[in-house]
Coordinates of C-alpha atoms and ligand atoms in Angstrom, one line a residue:
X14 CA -10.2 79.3 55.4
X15 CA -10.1 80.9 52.2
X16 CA -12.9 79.8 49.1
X17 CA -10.2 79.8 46.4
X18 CA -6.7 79.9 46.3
X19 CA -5.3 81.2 42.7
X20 CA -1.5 79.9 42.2
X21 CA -0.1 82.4 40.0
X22 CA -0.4 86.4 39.2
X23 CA 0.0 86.1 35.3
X24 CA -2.9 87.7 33.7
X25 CA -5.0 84.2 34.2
X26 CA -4.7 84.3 37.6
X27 CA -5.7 87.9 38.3
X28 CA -8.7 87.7 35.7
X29 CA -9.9 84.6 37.4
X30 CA -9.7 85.8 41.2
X31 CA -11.4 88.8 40.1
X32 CA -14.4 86.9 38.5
X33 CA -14.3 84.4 41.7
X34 CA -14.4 87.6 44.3
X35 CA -16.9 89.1 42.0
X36 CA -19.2 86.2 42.7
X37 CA -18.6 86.5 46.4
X38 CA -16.0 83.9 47.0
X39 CA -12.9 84.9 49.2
X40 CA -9.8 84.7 47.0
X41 CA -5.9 85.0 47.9
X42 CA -3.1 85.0 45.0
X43 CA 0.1 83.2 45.7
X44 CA 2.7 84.7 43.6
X45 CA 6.5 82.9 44.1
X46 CA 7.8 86.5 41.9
X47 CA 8.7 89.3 44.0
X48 CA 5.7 91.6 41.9
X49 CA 2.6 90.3 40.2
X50 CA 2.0 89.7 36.4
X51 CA 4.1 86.6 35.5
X52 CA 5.6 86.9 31.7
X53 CA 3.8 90.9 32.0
X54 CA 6.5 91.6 34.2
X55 CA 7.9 95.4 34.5
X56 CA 11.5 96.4 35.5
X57 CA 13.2 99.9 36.0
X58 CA 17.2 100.2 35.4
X59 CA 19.3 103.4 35.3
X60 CA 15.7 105.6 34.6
X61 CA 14.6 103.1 31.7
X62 CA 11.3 101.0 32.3
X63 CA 11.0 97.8 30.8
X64 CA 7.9 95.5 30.3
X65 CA 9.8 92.1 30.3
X66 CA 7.4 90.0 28.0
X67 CA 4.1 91.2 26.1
X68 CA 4.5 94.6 23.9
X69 CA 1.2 94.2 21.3
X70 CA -2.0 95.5 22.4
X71 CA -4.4 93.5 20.5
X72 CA -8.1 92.9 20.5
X73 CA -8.9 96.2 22.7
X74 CA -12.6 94.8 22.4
X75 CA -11.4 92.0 24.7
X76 CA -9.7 94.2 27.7
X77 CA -13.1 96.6 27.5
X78 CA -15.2 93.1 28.1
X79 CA -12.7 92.3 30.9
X80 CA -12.8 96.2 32.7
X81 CA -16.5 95.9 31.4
X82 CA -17.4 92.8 33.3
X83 CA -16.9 94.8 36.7
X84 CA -18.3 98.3 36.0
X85 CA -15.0 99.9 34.7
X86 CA -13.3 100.9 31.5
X87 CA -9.7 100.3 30.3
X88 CA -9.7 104.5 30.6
X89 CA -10.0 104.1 33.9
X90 CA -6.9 102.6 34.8
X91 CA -4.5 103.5 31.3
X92 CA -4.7 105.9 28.1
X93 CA -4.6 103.7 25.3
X94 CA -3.1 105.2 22.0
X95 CA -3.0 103.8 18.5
X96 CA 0.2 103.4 16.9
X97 CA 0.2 104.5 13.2
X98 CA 2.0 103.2 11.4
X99 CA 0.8 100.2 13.6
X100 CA 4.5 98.6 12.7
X101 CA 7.5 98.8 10.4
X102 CA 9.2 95.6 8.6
X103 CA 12.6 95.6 7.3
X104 CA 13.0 93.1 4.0
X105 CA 16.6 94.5 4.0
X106 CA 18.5 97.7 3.3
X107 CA 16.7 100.5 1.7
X108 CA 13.5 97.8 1.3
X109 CA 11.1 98.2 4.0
X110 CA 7.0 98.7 4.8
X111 CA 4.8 100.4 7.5
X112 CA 2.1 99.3 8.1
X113 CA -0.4 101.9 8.5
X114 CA -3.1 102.1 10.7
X115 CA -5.9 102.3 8.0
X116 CA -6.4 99.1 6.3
X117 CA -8.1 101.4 3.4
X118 CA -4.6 102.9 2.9
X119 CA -2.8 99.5 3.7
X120 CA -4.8 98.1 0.6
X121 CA -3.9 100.7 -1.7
X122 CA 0.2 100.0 -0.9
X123 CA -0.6 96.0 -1.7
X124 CA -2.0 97.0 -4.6
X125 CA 0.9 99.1 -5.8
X126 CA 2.8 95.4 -5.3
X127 CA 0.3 93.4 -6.7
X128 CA -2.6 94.8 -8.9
X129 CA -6.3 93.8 -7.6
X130 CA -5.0 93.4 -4.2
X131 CA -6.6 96.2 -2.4
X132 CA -10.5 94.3 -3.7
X133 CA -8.8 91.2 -2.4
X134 CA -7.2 92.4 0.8
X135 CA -11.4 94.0 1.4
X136 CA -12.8 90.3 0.2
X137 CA -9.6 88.6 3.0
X138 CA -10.6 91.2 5.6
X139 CA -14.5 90.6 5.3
X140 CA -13.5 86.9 5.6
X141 CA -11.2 87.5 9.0
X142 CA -14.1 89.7 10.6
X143 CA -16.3 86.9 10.5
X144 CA -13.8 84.5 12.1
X145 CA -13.0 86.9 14.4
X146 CA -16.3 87.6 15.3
X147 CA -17.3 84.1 15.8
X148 CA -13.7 83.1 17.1
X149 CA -13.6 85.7 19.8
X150 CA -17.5 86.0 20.9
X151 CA -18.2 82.1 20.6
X152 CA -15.3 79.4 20.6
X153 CA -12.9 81.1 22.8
X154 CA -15.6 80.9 25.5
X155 CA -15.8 77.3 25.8
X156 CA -13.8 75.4 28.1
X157 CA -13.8 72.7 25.9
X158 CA -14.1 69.8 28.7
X159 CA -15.6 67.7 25.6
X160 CA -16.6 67.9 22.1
X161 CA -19.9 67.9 22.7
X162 CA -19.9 71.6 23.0
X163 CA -18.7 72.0 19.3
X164 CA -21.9 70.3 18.6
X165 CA -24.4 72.8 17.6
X166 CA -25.6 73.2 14.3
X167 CA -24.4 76.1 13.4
X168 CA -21.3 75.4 14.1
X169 CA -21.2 72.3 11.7
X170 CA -22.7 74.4 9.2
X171 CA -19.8 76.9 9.6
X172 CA -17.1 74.4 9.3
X173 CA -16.4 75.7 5.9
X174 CA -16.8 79.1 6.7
X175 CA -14.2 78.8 9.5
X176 CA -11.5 76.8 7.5
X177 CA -10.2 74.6 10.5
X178 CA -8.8 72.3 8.0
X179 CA -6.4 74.3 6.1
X180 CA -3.3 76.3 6.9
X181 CA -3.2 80.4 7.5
X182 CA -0.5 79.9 4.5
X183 CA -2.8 78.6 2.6
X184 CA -5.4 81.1 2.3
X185 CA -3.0 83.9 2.2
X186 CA -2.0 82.3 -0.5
X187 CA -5.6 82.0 -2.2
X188 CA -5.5 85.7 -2.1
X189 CA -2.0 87.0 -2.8
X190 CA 0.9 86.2 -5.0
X191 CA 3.2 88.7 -3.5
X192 CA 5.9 87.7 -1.2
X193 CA 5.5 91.0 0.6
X194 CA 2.1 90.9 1.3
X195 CA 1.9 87.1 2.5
X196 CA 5.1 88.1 4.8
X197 CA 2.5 90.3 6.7
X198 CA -0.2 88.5 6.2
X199 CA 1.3 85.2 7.7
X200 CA 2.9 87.3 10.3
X201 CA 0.7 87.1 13.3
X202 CA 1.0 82.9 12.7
X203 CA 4.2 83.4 15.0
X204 CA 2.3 84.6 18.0
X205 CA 0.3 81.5 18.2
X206 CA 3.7 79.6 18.2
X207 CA 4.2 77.8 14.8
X208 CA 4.9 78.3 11.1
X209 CA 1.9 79.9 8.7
X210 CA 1.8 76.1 7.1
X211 CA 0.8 74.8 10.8
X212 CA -1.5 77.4 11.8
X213 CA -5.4 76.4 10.7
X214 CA -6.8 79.2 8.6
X215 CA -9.5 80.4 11.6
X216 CA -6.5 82.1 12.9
X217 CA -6.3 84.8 10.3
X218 CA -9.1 86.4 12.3
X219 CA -5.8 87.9 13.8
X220 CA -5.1 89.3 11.1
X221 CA -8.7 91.3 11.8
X222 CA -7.3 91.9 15.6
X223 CA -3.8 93.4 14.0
X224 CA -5.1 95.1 10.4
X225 CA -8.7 96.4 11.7
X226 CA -8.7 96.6 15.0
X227 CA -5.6 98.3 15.2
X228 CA -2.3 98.3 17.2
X229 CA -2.3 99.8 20.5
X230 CA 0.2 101.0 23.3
X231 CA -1.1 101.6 27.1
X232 CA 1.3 104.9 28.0
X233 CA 3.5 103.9 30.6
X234 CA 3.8 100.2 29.3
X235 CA 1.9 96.8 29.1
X236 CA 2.5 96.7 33.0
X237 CA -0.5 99.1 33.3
X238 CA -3.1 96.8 32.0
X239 CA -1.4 94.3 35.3
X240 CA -1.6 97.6 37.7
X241 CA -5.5 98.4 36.6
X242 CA -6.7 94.2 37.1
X243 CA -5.0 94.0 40.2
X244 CA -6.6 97.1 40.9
X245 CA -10.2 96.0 40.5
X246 CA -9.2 92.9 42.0
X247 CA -8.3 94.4 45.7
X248 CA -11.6 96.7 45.1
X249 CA -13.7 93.5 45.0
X250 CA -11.6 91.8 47.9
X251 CA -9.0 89.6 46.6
X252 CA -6.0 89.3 48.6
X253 CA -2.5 89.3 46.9
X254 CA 0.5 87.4 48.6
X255 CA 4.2 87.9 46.4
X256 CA 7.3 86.0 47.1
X257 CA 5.5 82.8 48.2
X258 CA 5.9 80.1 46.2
X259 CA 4.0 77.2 45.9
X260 CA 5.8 73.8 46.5
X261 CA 3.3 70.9 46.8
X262 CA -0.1 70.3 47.4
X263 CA -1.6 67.4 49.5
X264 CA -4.6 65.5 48.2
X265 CA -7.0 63.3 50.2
X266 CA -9.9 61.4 48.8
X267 CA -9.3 63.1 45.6
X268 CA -9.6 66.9 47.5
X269 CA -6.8 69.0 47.6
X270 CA -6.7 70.0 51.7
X271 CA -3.2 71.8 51.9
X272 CA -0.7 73.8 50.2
X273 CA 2.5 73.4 51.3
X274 CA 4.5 77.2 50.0
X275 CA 7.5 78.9 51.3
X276 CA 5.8 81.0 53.8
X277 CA 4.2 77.6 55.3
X278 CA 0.3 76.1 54.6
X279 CA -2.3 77.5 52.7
X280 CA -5.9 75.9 52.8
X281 CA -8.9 76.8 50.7
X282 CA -12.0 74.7 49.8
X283 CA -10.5 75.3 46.4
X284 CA -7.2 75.6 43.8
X285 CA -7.4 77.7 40.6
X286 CA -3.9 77.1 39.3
X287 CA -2.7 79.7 37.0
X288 CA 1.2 78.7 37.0
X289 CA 2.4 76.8 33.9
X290 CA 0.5 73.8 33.5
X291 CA 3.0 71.3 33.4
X292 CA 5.2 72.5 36.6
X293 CA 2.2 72.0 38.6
X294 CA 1.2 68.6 37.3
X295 CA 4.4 67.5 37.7
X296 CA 6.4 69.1 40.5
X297 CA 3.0 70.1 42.8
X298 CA 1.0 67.1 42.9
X299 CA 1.3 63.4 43.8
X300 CA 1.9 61.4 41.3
X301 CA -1.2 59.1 41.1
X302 CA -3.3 62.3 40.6
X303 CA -1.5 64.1 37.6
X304 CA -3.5 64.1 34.2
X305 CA -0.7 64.1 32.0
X306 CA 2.7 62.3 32.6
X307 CA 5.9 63.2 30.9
X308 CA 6.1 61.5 27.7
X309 CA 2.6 63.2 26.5
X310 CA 4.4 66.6 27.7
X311 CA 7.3 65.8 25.8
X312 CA 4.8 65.0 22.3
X313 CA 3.2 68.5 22.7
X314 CA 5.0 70.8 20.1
X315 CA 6.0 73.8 22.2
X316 CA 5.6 77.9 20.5
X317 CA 9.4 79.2 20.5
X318 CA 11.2 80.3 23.4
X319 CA 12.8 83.5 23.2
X320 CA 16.3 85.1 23.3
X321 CA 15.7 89.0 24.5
X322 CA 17.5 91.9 25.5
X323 CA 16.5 95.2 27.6
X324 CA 18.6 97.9 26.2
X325 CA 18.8 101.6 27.7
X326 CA 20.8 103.2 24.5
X327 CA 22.1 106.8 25.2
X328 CA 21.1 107.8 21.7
X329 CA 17.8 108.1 19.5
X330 CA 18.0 105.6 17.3
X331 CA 16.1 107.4 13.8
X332 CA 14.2 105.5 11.2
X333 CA 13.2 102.5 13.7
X334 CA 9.2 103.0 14.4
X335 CA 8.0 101.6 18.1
X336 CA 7.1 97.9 16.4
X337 CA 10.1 96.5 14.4
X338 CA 9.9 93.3 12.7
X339 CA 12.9 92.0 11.0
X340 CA 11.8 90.0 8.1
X341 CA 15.5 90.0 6.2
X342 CA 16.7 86.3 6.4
X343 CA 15.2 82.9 5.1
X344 CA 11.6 82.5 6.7
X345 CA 11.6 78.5 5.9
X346 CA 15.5 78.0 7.5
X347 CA 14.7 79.8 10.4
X348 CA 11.3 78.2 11.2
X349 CA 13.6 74.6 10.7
X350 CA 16.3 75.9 13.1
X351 CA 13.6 76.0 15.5
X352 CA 10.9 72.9 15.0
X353 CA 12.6 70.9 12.6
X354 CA 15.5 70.7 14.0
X355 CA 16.3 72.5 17.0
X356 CA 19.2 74.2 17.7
X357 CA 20.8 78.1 17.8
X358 CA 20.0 79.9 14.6
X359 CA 22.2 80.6 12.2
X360 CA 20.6 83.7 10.6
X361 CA 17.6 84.4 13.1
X362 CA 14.8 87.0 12.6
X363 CA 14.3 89.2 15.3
X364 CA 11.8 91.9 17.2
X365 CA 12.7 95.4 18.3
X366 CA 10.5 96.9 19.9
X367 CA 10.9 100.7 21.0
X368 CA 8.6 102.4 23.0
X369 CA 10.5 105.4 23.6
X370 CA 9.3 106.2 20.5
X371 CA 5.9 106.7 21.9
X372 CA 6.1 107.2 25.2
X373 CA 8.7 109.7 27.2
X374 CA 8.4 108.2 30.7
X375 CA 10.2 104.8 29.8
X376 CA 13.6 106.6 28.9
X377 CA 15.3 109.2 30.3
X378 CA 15.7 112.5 27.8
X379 CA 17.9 111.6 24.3
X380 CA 18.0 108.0 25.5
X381 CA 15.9 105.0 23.8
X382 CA 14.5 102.0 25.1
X383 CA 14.9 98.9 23.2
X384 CA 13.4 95.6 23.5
X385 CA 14.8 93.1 21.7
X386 CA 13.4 89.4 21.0
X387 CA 15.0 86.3 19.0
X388 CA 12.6 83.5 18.5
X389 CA 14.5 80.5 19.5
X390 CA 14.1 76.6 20.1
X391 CA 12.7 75.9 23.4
X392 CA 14.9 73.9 25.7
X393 CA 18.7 74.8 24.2
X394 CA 21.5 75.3 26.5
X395 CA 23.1 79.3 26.5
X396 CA 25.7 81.2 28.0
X397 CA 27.0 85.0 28.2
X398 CA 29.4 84.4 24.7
X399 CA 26.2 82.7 22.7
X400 CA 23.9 85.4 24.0
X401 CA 26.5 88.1 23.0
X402 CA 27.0 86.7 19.3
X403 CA 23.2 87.2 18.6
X404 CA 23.3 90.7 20.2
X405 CA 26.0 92.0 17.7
X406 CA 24.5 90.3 14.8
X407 CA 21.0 92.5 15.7
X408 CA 22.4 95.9 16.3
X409 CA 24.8 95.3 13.4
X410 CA 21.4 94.9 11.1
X411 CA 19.8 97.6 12.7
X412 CA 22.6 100.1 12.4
X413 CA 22.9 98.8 8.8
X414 CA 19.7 99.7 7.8
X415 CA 18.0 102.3 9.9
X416 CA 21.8 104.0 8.8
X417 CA 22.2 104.9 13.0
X418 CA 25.7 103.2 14.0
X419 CA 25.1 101.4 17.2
X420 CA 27.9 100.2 19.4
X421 CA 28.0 98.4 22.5
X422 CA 29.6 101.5 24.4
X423 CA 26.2 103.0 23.5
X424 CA 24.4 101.2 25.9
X425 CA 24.4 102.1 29.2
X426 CA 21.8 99.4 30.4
X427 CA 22.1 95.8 29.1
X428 CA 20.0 92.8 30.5
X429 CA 19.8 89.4 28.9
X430 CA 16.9 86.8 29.2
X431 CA 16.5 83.7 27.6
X432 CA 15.6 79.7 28.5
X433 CA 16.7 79.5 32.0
X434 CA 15.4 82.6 33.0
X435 CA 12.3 81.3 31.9
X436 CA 12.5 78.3 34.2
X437 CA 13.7 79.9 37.0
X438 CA 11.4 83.0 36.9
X439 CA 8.2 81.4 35.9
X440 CA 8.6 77.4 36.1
X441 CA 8.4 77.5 32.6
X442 CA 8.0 73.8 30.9
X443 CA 11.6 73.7 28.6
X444 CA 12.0 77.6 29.1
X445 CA 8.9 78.0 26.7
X446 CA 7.6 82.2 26.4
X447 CA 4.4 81.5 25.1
X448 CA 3.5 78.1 26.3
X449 CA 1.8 75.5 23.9
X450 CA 2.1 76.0 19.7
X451 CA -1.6 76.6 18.6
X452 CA -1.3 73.7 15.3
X453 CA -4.9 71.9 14.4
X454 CA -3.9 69.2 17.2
X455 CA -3.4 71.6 20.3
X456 CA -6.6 73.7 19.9
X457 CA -9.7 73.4 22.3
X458 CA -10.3 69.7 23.4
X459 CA -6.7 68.6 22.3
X460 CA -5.1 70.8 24.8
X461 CA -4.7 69.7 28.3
X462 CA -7.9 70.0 29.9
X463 CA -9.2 72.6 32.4
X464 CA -10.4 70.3 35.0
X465 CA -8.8 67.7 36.7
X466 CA -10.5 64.4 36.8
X467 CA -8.8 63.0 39.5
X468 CA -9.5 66.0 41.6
X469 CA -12.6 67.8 42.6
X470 CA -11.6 71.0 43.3
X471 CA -8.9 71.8 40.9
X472 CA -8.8 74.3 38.0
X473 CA -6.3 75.0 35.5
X474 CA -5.9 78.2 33.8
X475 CA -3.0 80.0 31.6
X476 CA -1.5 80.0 28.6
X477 CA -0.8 76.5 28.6
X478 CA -4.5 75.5 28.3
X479 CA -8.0 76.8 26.9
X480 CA -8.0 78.8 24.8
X481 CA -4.0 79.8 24.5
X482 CA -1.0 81.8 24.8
X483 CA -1.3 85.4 24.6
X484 CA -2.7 87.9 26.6
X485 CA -6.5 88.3 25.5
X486 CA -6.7 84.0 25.5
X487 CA -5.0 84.4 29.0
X488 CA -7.5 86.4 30.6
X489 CA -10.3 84.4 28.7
X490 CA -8.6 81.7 30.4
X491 CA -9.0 83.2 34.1
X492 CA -12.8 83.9 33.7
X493 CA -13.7 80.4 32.1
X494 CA -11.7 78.8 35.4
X495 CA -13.3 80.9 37.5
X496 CA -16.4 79.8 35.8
X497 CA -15.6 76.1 36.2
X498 CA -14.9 76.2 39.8
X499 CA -17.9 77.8 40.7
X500 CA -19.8 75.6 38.9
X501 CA -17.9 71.9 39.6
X502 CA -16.3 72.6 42.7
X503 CA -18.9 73.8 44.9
X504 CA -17.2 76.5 46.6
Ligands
FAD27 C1 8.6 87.7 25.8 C2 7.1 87.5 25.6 C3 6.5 88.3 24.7 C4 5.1 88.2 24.6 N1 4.5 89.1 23.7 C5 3.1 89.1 23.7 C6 2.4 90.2 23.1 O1 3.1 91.1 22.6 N2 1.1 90.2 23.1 C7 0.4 89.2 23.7 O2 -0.9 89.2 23.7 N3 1.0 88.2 24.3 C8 2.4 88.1 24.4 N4 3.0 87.2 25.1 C9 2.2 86.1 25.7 C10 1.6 86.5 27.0 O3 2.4 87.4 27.7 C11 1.3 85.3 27.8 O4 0.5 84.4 27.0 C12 0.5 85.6 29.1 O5 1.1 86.7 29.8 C13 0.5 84.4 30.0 O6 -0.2 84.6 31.2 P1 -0.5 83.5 32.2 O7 -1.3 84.1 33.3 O8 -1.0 82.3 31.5 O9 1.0 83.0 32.7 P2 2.1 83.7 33.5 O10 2.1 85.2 33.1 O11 3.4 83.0 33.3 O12 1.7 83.6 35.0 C14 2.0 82.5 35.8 C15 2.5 83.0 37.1 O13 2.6 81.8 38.0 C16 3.7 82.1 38.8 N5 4.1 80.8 39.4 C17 4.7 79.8 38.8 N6 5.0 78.8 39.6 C18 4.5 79.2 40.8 C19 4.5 78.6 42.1 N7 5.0 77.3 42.3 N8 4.0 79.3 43.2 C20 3.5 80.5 43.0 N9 3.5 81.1 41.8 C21 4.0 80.5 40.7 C22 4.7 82.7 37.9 O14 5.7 83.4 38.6 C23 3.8 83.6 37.1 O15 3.7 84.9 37.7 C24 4.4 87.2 25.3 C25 5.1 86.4 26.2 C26 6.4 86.5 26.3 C27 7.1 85.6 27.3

C-alpha cells in the first residue's frame, strides 16, 4: 500500500507529490489524461507545438523556490528568456502600446500620456512590491483552515497597507487619469477571474509580478516547467500512472479505504486530490461526506471560461509581438456579457499569443503558431458554426491592424477548444479554465477549504482552492497540501 495517493497531474498535484516523496512518503499520481499536466497540457500537429492552457511566466521567484526546495534550479530543466517588449496591446488601428520590459522606460511612455505619471507609476510600483512581498512570502502560505491565522499583529496593522477593502480599479484610479494606462494597469485583474471593480486592491502586487518582475517564456513552451517537476518528482520516487481515471472513492469510519479507477482499486493510507474541487466532491464521494453541496457551488462566482484556438498559419504574421492583448471593444459590455449577464459576446476581447515569435522549435520554418483565447461565460452551450463566427471576427481584427491579410486557407492546422472540452478533458465544474473568480468573498478562508472535515485523510489542492487559479498559486497549492497531510493525516 501506497502513503499517498495524488488524484490529478495539474501542476498542484505534481508539486505536492514531490513535497510528500521528499518527506519520505511513497506517492503514485493518478492521471485520467493520456499525459500529465492538466490545463498545462502540450500538443504537436502538422510540426507545430502547442501548450494548450498557461502562456505567462510570471513570478520566476516562485518556480526558483519550487526547483529550490529540492536542490535544483529552473536552469536545470528549461532556459528561461525575457520577453521585451514583455507584451503588445492593440486599442485599434494604427493605436497601440508595448510594453517594455523596463518599468524605467514604461514610466517615461505614461508620462508622455499623462504628465507626472512616471513619479506616480515609481510611488504605484513601491506600493505593489510591498504587497507583493508580503502577498507572496506570507499570505499565500497559509492554508487558511481558519481565521485565526490572519490574526497576528502585524498583519492587523497592515490592513491599510494591503488595501483588502478596495477594488484594483480603484487604486489605479488614485494614481492615473489616463484610460491607457489604467487599461494596463487593471489588466492582470482578468487572470484572477473578475472585473478590476471586483478585484481587492492587494492584487495589484501583480502588477509588481508583470511590470517588475518581468515576462518570461521557458524555450520550447510552458510544457517544460511540467517536463522539469515531473522530473524531480520520479528522482525522489514518485510514481506516475496516466490514462487512469478516478471514479469513486469508498469511505469507512470517516477514512477513505479504496479508490475505485478505470484500471481497478487503488489504496493508500492517504488522498491528496488535485482534480477540480467540485468533480470530486460531487461525483467521487458519498454523499453524506461532501463539504459543499450544489447550491453553495452554484453561489460561487466562477473566473471566465475560455473560447481558444491552436492555429499552424503558413505565413509570418508581422507587427504581432509573442503577447497580444486586444483591448479594442467596450471593457464594461464585455465584462457584462460575461458575469452580468451571461451569454456569447457580442464584441469580445481576445488573446493572441505567438510564440513563434520567440521560439523556432514550435513552428516549422515561415510558419507561425497562434494561440488564440476568448474570455467567455462559463457554462454556455457551443457548436462548430458559433465557434467559427468568433474565429473570423479575430483574424479579421488582426489582419486589420497588424495590416497582414489572414484567410482561413492560410491555416493549415486548426483546433478548437472551449466549455465542453473543458468538462470532458479535465472534469471542469461549468467548463471553467481558471477555476474560482478571486473577488473579496473567495479569497483564503472563503474558498472551499483544504481539509475535509468529514474525512481524516483527505486533502484538497488546485486551482479551485487555497490560494487560486494560476500557475504559481497552483503549485503553492500542492506544497501547503502536501503540508497538511503530513501533518493531519498521519501518514
Ligand atoms: C487556457 C488557460 C490559460 C491559462 N493561462 C495561464 C497563464 O498564462 N499563466 C498562469 O499562471 N496561469 C494560467 N492559467 C491557469 C493555470 O493553468 C491553472 O490555474 C493551473 O494549471 C491549474 O492547475 P491545477 O493543478 O490546479 O489543475 P489542473 O491543471 O486542471 O489539474 C487537474 C488534473 O486532474 C485530472 N483529473 C480530473 N479528474 C480526474 C479523475 N477523476 N481521475 C484522475 N485525474 C483526474 C485532470 O485531467 C487534470 O490533469 C490558464 C489556464 C487555462 C485553462
Amino acid at each position: 500500500m501506497k502513503d499517498v495517493i495524488v488524484i490529478g497531474s495539474g501542476f498542484a498535484g505534481i508539486a505536492s507529490a514531490c513535497y510528500l516523496a521528499q518527506a519520505g512518503k511513497k506517492v503514485i499520481v493518478l492521471e485520467k489524461n493520456e499525459s500529465v499536466g492538466g490545463r498545462a497540457s502540450f500538443f504537436k500537429a502538422e510540426g507545430f507545438s502547442f501548450d494548450m492552457g498557461p502562456s505567462w511566466y510570471w513570478m520566476p521567484d516562485v518556480f526558483e523556490k519550487f526547483f529550490g526546495d529540492f536542490g535544483k534550479k529552473p536552469s536545470d530543466y528549461y532556459e528561461l528568456v525575457r520577453l521585451d517588449p514583455g507584451y503588445k496591446i492593440f486599442y485599434g488601428k494604427n493605436d497601440e502600446f508595448e510594453v517594455p520590459a523596463s518599468s524605467k522606460e514604461l514610466g517615461q511612455m505614461f508620462e508622455q500620456l499623462e504628465p507626472g505619471a512616471a513619479a506616480q507609476f515609481d510611488r504605484f510600483l513601491e506600493d505593489a512590491k510591498y504587497k507583493y512581498e508580503r502577498g507572496i512570502n506570507d499570505l499565500v502560505n497559509k492554508p487558511s483552515l481558519s481565521a485565526l491565522e490572519f490574526a497576528d499583529p502585524k498583519l492587523l496593522k497592515d490592513l491599510f497597507a494591503l488595501d483588502l477593502l478596495s477594488s484594483i480599479e480603484g487604486i489605479v484610479a488614485k494614481y492615473f487619469k489616463h484610460p491607457k494606462i489604467r487599461k494596463i494597469l487593471e489588466f492582470p485583474s482578468y487572470f484572477l477571474g473578475a472585473t478590476p471593480n471586483k478585484i481587492p486592491a492587494l492584487y495589484s502586487l501583480m502588477n509588481f509580478a508583470d511590470l517588475q518582475l518581468g515576462t518570461w517564456y521557458p524555450m520550447g513552451g510552458m510544457y517544460e516547467i511540467i517536463k522539469g517537476m515531473k522530473a524531480v518528482a520520479e528522482e525522489l520516487g514518485v510514481e506516475f500512472i496516466t490514462d487512469t481515471e478516478v471514479n469513486g472513492m469508498d469511505v469507512v469510519e470517516g477514512k477513505i479505504t479504496t479508490l475505485q479507477t478505470s484500471k481497478g482499486i487503488f489504496q493508500a493510507k492517504s488522498v491528496v486530490a488535485a482534480a477540480d474541487y467540485n468533480f470530486v466532491e460531487q461525483n467521487l464521494l458519498p454523499k453524506s461526506y461532501r463539504q459543499y453541496d450544489e447550491a453553495y457551488w452554484d453561489k460561487q462566482v466562477l473566473a471566465p471560461s475560455s473560447l481558444i484556438f491552436y492555429l499552424g498559419f503558413n505565413k509570418r504574421i508581422e507587427n504581432l509581438r509573442h503577447h497580444n492583448l486586444f483591448f479594442d471593444r467596450d471593457f464594461t459590455a464585455f465584462g457584462e456579457d460575461i458575469y452580468e449577464n451571461p451569454k456569447w459576446p457580442e464584441e469580445p476581447l481576445f488573446y493572441a499569443c505567438v510564440p513563434s515569435k520567440t521560439d523556432d522549435s514550435v513552428a516549422p520554418d515561415g510558419c507561425e503558431n497562434v494561440f488564440l483565447l476568448m474570455p467567455v461565460a462559463p457554462d454556455l452551450d457551443g457548436n462548430e458554426a458559433i465557434y467559427d463566427r468568433y474565429l473570423k471576427m479575430m483574424l479579421s481584427r488582426i489582419s486589420d491592424y497588424t495590416g497582414v491579410d489572414l484567410k482561413e486557407e492560410d491555416i493549415i492546422y486548426k483546433r478548437a477548444f472551449a466549455h465542453q472540452d473543458f468538462k470532458d478533458r479535465y472534469h471542469a465544474y461549468k467548463g471553467n479554465a481558471y477555476g474560482l473568480a478571486n473577488t473579496l468573498m473567495q479569497t483564503a478562508i472563503f474558498k472551499p477549504k483544504m481539509m475535509n472535515k468529514k474525512i481524516k485523510n483527505l486533502v484538497y489542492a488546485g486551482q479551485l482552492t487555497v490560494p487560486g487559479p494560476g500557475v504559481p498559486p497552483s503549485l503553492i497549492s500542492g506544497k501547503l497540501a502536501a503540508e497538511l497531510s503530513i501533518k493531519h493525516c498521519k501518514i
